[in-house]
């Protein structure tokens, strides 16, 4: 890195290249702060992996200069990696009350509650970390207490938006405080580091209150039980569903652990004041069906969530039946299309009415579309726009959009890019190691760890393990041990027999050639076994193959 | 099955429960015919599998009574399984010229061309198979020669739609022949067996000519090279792109094997008469970029298709660069969202303009929306509506939709359901075995074959193979051979060492207890090894584990 430390630097390690696993660093004069520390979900390229998060080798090098981790809000893609990565840097953590509460529950699960200092900052509160004077500026999003950070430094102010939208009626929390944002703009902002998720959206995202009116209409006069599923952390939506339950003369019942956790945390923080009494599942089962509104986890068709358990008749007290209504108050997260479609088919099989975003107005996004971005730029008037929180296409689009609006300077980072925000000349000046690590069981491993590569190979091509127990030369002292996994066998170990025959032929030939070197024999067995498996199955690529030759001494 | 053979039966073995792998049977008085024989694509639930198709154990039982396989059109989900399943029933095949040509190329690839009789029937032609008098009725869709079958039987006429839409300007082929369809209705139709794919679509699907006008406008005045990608079999779209190339003063170049195959087949059948000359890739590379329009395979972001090769700079002659335009004249097939999104990000990284269905009118569907279904019912006036070609939700929706329109009788089948169409009482009267088989390498295996289950387990949890070479009792005659795949190891075989230690402890204990039974020892080794792997990795489920104990005689 450059040795001139009197530079104001921005360095994303996650979230600039994907929607998920946000982790951003700022630095000035040897002081570093981290903003957010989130996870993302693995796709089928990482078999056996659920969670991924940023690789933070770089952070270990600046650990002594890291003044704090500042969390913007409690979504998993902003706080989910804390319990996994915090042991690598162990700095104090700052959060507003709701976020702090959700985080503490996670820290407790992982046994870090006593070790990690979590400083609770009130909404609108300020604090300093070295050269950084940080103010929490509450915006609106799809979770309680979504905060931007107004970060004052000796070289200028950074407005780090976090996740946001402009919601005039957010239902839970206050609407966007335009006055304060204009003030911040008046004070002069060097750079806005800004959410790009919905930059392709030309329409405004809509207000939570609008969803409330629509859901009330949609769920009026339903005969059977009503099931609503949404994102667990969307407390405003849950509040809306409580309101709809009251208005449609139904009792409310929450199903799913994360939902209950979020509702409890919200209540402890003083939200959900007008929420109706919550029935437990057992009591709800005694009511007439037209008297119940269930709120369930599982809007993405997740295999382990409440709605899937219910539809597969694996829930003890909650049953779904002909004439019920299931409302998905959510959007389809890209990648979940097939699991959601499967869920729909299961529901339809039960003659249940399904209402989704395709049928009616049931959801609003929590991220800014173009109109909102424009409004924010007008309020904040930044000299530099740095798009984050998006795939490459989203970041480049926000850059183009900002330029179209006359904002002259944009810098589009990638994870690992060291962005100099001040002094001039600004831009990407360096690159540090970045990447992803995967949580495999309890271990953090590289996303190209041999374990993952081998699993991917095994999942396509199967596994072949051969053990040969030999005396001297090519003399077998016991039958060859051939173990196949994941290879079509036509029953009765036909494949193993086929491989064994080919191996005996190869060993006979080796014997005639007086081949005795262990490595040569192992390689001969490996190549012969692999080729035989390919020949038998007709697969283009042979199985992952391992051979061990064990010599038993002749006595 | 019922012994009264004077029944008219419909029996779907594929396509009634999924969009894909269509295979339908009709029977009357011991005569059977098969309509279509298609494949589907596997999802991540079937690791290592590309293609799936219907399980046809039932067909083997009626093989001697199977008069013919009648193909409606050349899409893979209607003809793709012929080369894999035909050896199981070996009946004559009937198809119109374009379909026959595409099929013959496939049969030649698999060495069946000399064995399979493919009868070419002209468009509008008729033929008889036992009790079935079959007429090809050309409709419109998204491939040349999409045919419905008008099947006359002693107990009434079945109108089997195949895939269709109502396109007043299909560009290739004739528009829908309303007059003939009304005539068929006048003659009296017992049952329509009808495509359900787009039944949720309230808008008409739009005409191919409309796409032509839109593409011409969109691709006018582009500076760099233009790349268009679409479905290879959509010959009308390719014809349109040839027209657009001429109109925008560009030369046409086709990239991708399946595209060239379809264009060649279409030309041989007399289509594409006004198509411009096609440049090969090498010649196109010499032209100024603003003079080329490439048509490429790969609209779904497929890893091996032309567009992916080009964007990853793996194409020898075709290069993509800043200022070029890529137009996706296609829709996103559910399940391909992530691969398409990856492709978009790769393109954007190259500063290429992307145009998709989200930005402009670039594609029309080939399946009937509600307006078209209504029109077809009005023409055909069937007594019974049998929805096929769809997931459960699509079939049930078509049934509801038909009932709303006043059609009184609908029967919603599942794969394997034996539907009695006549005489009364009609309905599902029986069920035969159905399901899916998977093509694994060159072998057809059940979709729950152990090979697939093991691969799925290995892909999540890895593999552990232990070989113990023992003399008598628990005395090891050689070091334990421990082979791990797909387990996080932290390098240097730490996991293997950990497992080995635990195994030695367990064997010591077994020795003290004088355990000598081979099965008991194998199970002890298996359980100990698996538990050690779980403990080391923190994974909830242990690896797929196999143990072999080899006894070496003490001499």
Short mmCIF file of C-alpha atoms in Angstrom, two decimals, chain B residues 222-419:
data_model
loop_
_atom_site.label_atom_id
_atom_site.label_comp_id
_atom_site.label_asym_id
_atom_site.label_seq_id
_atom_site.Cartn_x
_atom_site.Cartn_y
_atom_site.Cartn_z
CA UNK B 222 -25.75 0.52 -33.63
CA UNK B 223 -22.04 1.26 -33.87
CA UNK B 224 -20.26 -1.99 -33.01
CA UNK B 225 -21.00 -5.60 -33.77
CA UNK B 226 -24.46 -6.90 -32.94
CA UNK B 227 -24.89 -10.28 -31.25
CA UNK B 228 -28.36 -11.81 -31.06
CA UNK B 229 -29.09 -14.94 -29.14
CA UNK B 230 -32.29 -16.94 -29.26
CA UNK B 231 -33.55 -20.53 -29.07
CA UNK B 232 -31.85 -22.51 -31.87
CA UNK B 233 -35.04 -24.14 -33.07
CA UNK B 234 -36.88 -20.84 -33.46
CA UNK B 235 -36.31 -20.71 -37.19
CA UNK B 236 -38.75 -17.83 -37.64
CA UNK B 237 -36.68 -15.75 -35.21
CA UNK B 238 -33.51 -16.65 -37.10
CA UNK B 239 -35.26 -15.69 -40.34
CA UNK B 240 -36.18 -12.40 -38.68
CA UNK B 241 -32.56 -11.83 -37.68
CA UNK B 242 -31.53 -12.46 -41.30
CA UNK B 243 -34.06 -9.84 -42.36
CA UNK B 244 -32.84 -7.40 -39.71
CA UNK B 245 -29.24 -7.97 -40.85
CA UNK B 246 -30.20 -7.02 -44.42
CA UNK B 247 -32.26 -4.02 -43.30
CA UNK B 248 -29.46 -2.70 -41.05
CA UNK B 249 -26.81 -3.32 -43.71
CA UNK B 250 -24.99 -6.08 -41.85
CA UNK B 251 -23.74 -9.51 -42.83
CA UNK B 252 -25.08 -12.51 -41.01
CA UNK B 253 -22.95 -15.05 -39.19
CA UNK B 254 -24.32 -18.04 -37.25
CA UNK B 255 -22.36 -19.30 -34.25
CA UNK B 256 -23.24 -22.57 -32.55
CA UNK B 257 -23.79 -26.11 -33.78
CA UNK B 258 -27.50 -26.54 -32.98
CA UNK B 259 -28.33 -23.26 -34.70
CA UNK B 260 -26.59 -24.33 -37.89
CA UNK B 261 -28.30 -27.71 -37.74
CA UNK B 262 -31.75 -26.18 -37.43
CA UNK B 263 -31.14 -23.67 -40.20
CA UNK B 264 -29.84 -26.43 -42.49
CA UNK B 265 -32.87 -28.62 -41.75
CA UNK B 266 -35.23 -25.71 -42.36
CA UNK B 267 -33.62 -24.90 -45.71
CA UNK B 268 -33.77 -28.52 -46.80
CA UNK B 269 -37.51 -28.41 -46.07
CA UNK B 270 -37.97 -25.30 -48.19
CA UNK B 271 -38.08 -22.68 -45.45
CA UNK B 272 -35.84 -19.59 -45.20
CA UNK B 273 -36.16 -18.85 -48.90
CA UNK B 274 -35.29 -15.16 -48.53
CA UNK B 275 -32.51 -15.72 -46.07
CA UNK B 276 -29.29 -13.79 -46.74
CA UNK B 277 -25.94 -15.45 -47.39
CA UNK B 278 -24.33 -16.74 -44.21
CA UNK B 279 -20.71 -15.79 -43.56
CA UNK B 280 -18.53 -18.21 -41.68
CA UNK B 281 -16.87 -17.01 -38.49
CA UNK B 282 -13.45 -16.63 -40.06
CA UNK B 283 -14.71 -14.39 -42.88
CA UNK B 284 -16.89 -12.34 -40.56
CA UNK B 285 -13.81 -11.50 -38.49
CA UNK B 286 -12.39 -9.56 -41.44
CA UNK B 287 -15.37 -7.21 -41.73
CA UNK B 288 -15.71 -3.89 -39.92
CA UNK B 289 -17.58 -4.55 -36.68
CA UNK B 290 -20.59 -2.40 -37.61
CA UNK B 291 -21.11 -4.68 -40.62
CA UNK B 292 -21.76 -7.91 -38.67
CA UNK B 293 -24.77 -9.43 -37.00
CA UNK B 294 -23.91 -12.62 -35.18
CA UNK B 295 -26.69 -15.03 -34.21
CA UNK B 296 -25.45 -17.19 -31.32
CA UNK B 297 -26.62 -20.07 -29.19
CA UNK B 298 -26.58 -19.54 -25.43
CA UNK B 299 -29.56 -17.33 -24.55
CA UNK B 300 -29.93 -19.18 -21.22
CA UNK B 301 -26.33 -18.52 -20.17
CA UNK B 302 -25.37 -22.14 -20.88
CA UNK B 303 -21.73 -22.82 -20.05
CA UNK B 304 -20.93 -24.59 -23.31
CA UNK B 305 -22.91 -22.50 -25.78
CA UNK B 306 -21.51 -20.01 -28.25
CA UNK B 307 -22.24 -16.78 -26.37
CA UNK B 308 -20.45 -17.98 -23.23
CA UNK B 309 -17.43 -19.08 -25.26
CA UNK B 310 -17.36 -15.68 -26.95
CA UNK B 311 -17.68 -13.62 -23.79
CA UNK B 312 -15.00 -15.69 -22.09
CA UNK B 313 -12.68 -15.10 -25.06
CA UNK B 314 -12.61 -18.79 -25.89
CA UNK B 315 -13.86 -18.38 -29.44
CA UNK B 316 -11.15 -18.38 -32.06
CA UNK B 317 -12.73 -16.03 -34.56
CA UNK B 318 -15.56 -14.25 -32.77
CA UNK B 319 -14.70 -11.49 -30.33
CA UNK B 320 -16.84 -9.13 -28.35
CA UNK B 321 -15.74 -5.65 -27.42
CA UNK B 322 -16.65 -2.30 -25.94
CA UNK B 323 -19.43 -0.72 -27.98
CA UNK B 324 -21.00 -3.95 -29.20
CA UNK B 325 -24.64 -4.81 -28.55
CA UNK B 326 -26.00 -8.13 -27.29
CA UNK B 327 -29.69 -8.72 -27.74
CA UNK B 328 -31.36 -11.60 -25.92
CA UNK B 329 -34.32 -12.43 -28.17
CA UNK B 330 -35.62 -14.92 -25.65
CA UNK B 331 -37.22 -15.34 -22.28
CA UNK B 332 -35.66 -16.63 -19.07
CA UNK B 333 -36.58 -20.29 -18.60
CA UNK B 334 -37.31 -20.77 -14.88
CA UNK B 335 -34.24 -22.20 -13.18
CA UNK B 336 -31.80 -20.36 -15.45
CA UNK B 337 -32.01 -16.98 -13.69
CA UNK B 338 -28.59 -17.21 -12.07
CA UNK B 339 -26.71 -18.46 -15.12
CA UNK B 340 -28.27 -15.72 -17.25
CA UNK B 341 -27.46 -13.11 -14.61
CA UNK B 342 -23.83 -14.29 -14.57
CA UNK B 343 -23.74 -13.94 -18.33
CA UNK B 344 -25.10 -10.38 -18.10
CA UNK B 345 -22.43 -9.42 -15.59
CA UNK B 346 -19.69 -10.83 -17.83
CA UNK B 347 -21.05 -8.83 -20.77
CA UNK B 348 -21.36 -5.63 -18.77
CA UNK B 349 -17.78 -6.05 -17.63
CA UNK B 350 -16.89 -5.73 -21.32
CA UNK B 351 -18.88 -2.48 -21.67
CA UNK B 352 -21.34 -4.09 -24.02
CA UNK B 353 -24.94 -2.88 -24.34
CA UNK B 354 -27.42 -5.56 -23.33
CA UNK B 355 -31.03 -5.64 -24.49
CA UNK B 356 -33.38 -8.18 -22.92
CA UNK B 357 -37.10 -8.77 -22.59
CA UNK B 358 -36.99 -6.41 -19.59
CA UNK B 359 -35.88 -3.52 -21.79
CA UNK B 360 -37.82 -3.96 -24.99
CA UNK B 361 -40.15 -6.14 -27.04
CA UNK B 362 -37.71 -8.81 -28.19
CA UNK B 363 -39.57 -12.09 -27.83
CA UNK B 364 -42.98 -13.71 -28.02
CA UNK B 365 -43.97 -16.91 -26.33
CA UNK B 366 -45.01 -19.93 -28.38
CA UNK B 367 -47.75 -21.06 -26.00
CA UNK B 368 -51.38 -20.00 -25.70
CA UNK B 369 -52.47 -17.47 -23.12
CA UNK B 370 -56.06 -17.30 -21.89
CA UNK B 371 -57.41 -15.44 -24.93
CA UNK B 372 -56.00 -18.06 -27.26
CA UNK B 373 -57.28 -20.96 -25.17
CA UNK B 374 -60.72 -19.40 -25.24
CA UNK B 375 -60.56 -19.02 -29.02
CA UNK B 376 -59.46 -22.64 -29.48
CA UNK B 377 -62.28 -23.94 -27.26
CA UNK B 378 -64.71 -21.91 -29.35
CA UNK B 379 -63.38 -23.39 -32.58
CA UNK B 380 -63.09 -26.98 -31.38
CA UNK B 381 -66.05 -27.13 -28.95
CA UNK B 382 -64.77 -30.23 -27.10
CA UNK B 383 -67.00 -32.14 -24.71
CA UNK B 384 -64.02 -32.82 -22.42
CA UNK B 385 -60.98 -30.65 -21.72
CA UNK B 386 -57.84 -32.53 -20.65
CA UNK B 387 -55.08 -30.07 -19.70
CA UNK B 388 -51.54 -31.38 -20.25
CA UNK B 389 -48.10 -29.86 -20.82
CA UNK B 390 -47.70 -28.14 -17.48
CA UNK B 391 -46.95 -28.39 -13.82
CA UNK B 392 -49.82 -29.29 -11.54
CA UNK B 393 -50.65 -25.62 -11.10
CA UNK B 394 -50.91 -25.04 -14.83
CA UNK B 395 -53.15 -28.07 -15.40
CA UNK B 396 -55.52 -27.14 -12.58
CA UNK B 397 -55.62 -23.56 -13.78
CA UNK B 398 -56.58 -24.59 -17.31
CA UNK B 399 -59.29 -26.76 -15.84
CA UNK B 400 -60.63 -23.83 -13.80
CA UNK B 401 -60.36 -21.52 -16.77
CA UNK B 402 -62.27 -23.92 -19.05
CA UNK B 403 -65.00 -24.28 -16.45
CA UNK B 404 -65.30 -20.51 -16.08
CA UNK B 405 -65.93 -20.43 -19.83
CA UNK B 406 -68.76 -22.91 -19.46
CA UNK B 407 -67.00 -26.09 -20.57
CA UNK B 408 -68.57 -28.54 -18.22
CA UNK B 409 -66.23 -31.51 -18.21
CA UNK B 410 -62.53 -31.34 -17.48
CA UNK B 411 -60.21 -34.15 -16.42
CA UNK B 412 -56.87 -33.22 -14.89
CA UNK B 413 -54.42 -36.08 -15.25
CA UNK B 414 -51.15 -36.86 -13.54
CA UNK B 415 -48.39 -38.86 -15.16
CA UNK B 416 -49.44 -42.48 -14.91
CA UNK B 417 -53.18 -41.75 -14.66
CA UNK B 418 -55.35 -43.86 -16.95
CA UNK B 419 -58.05 -41.49 -18.22
#
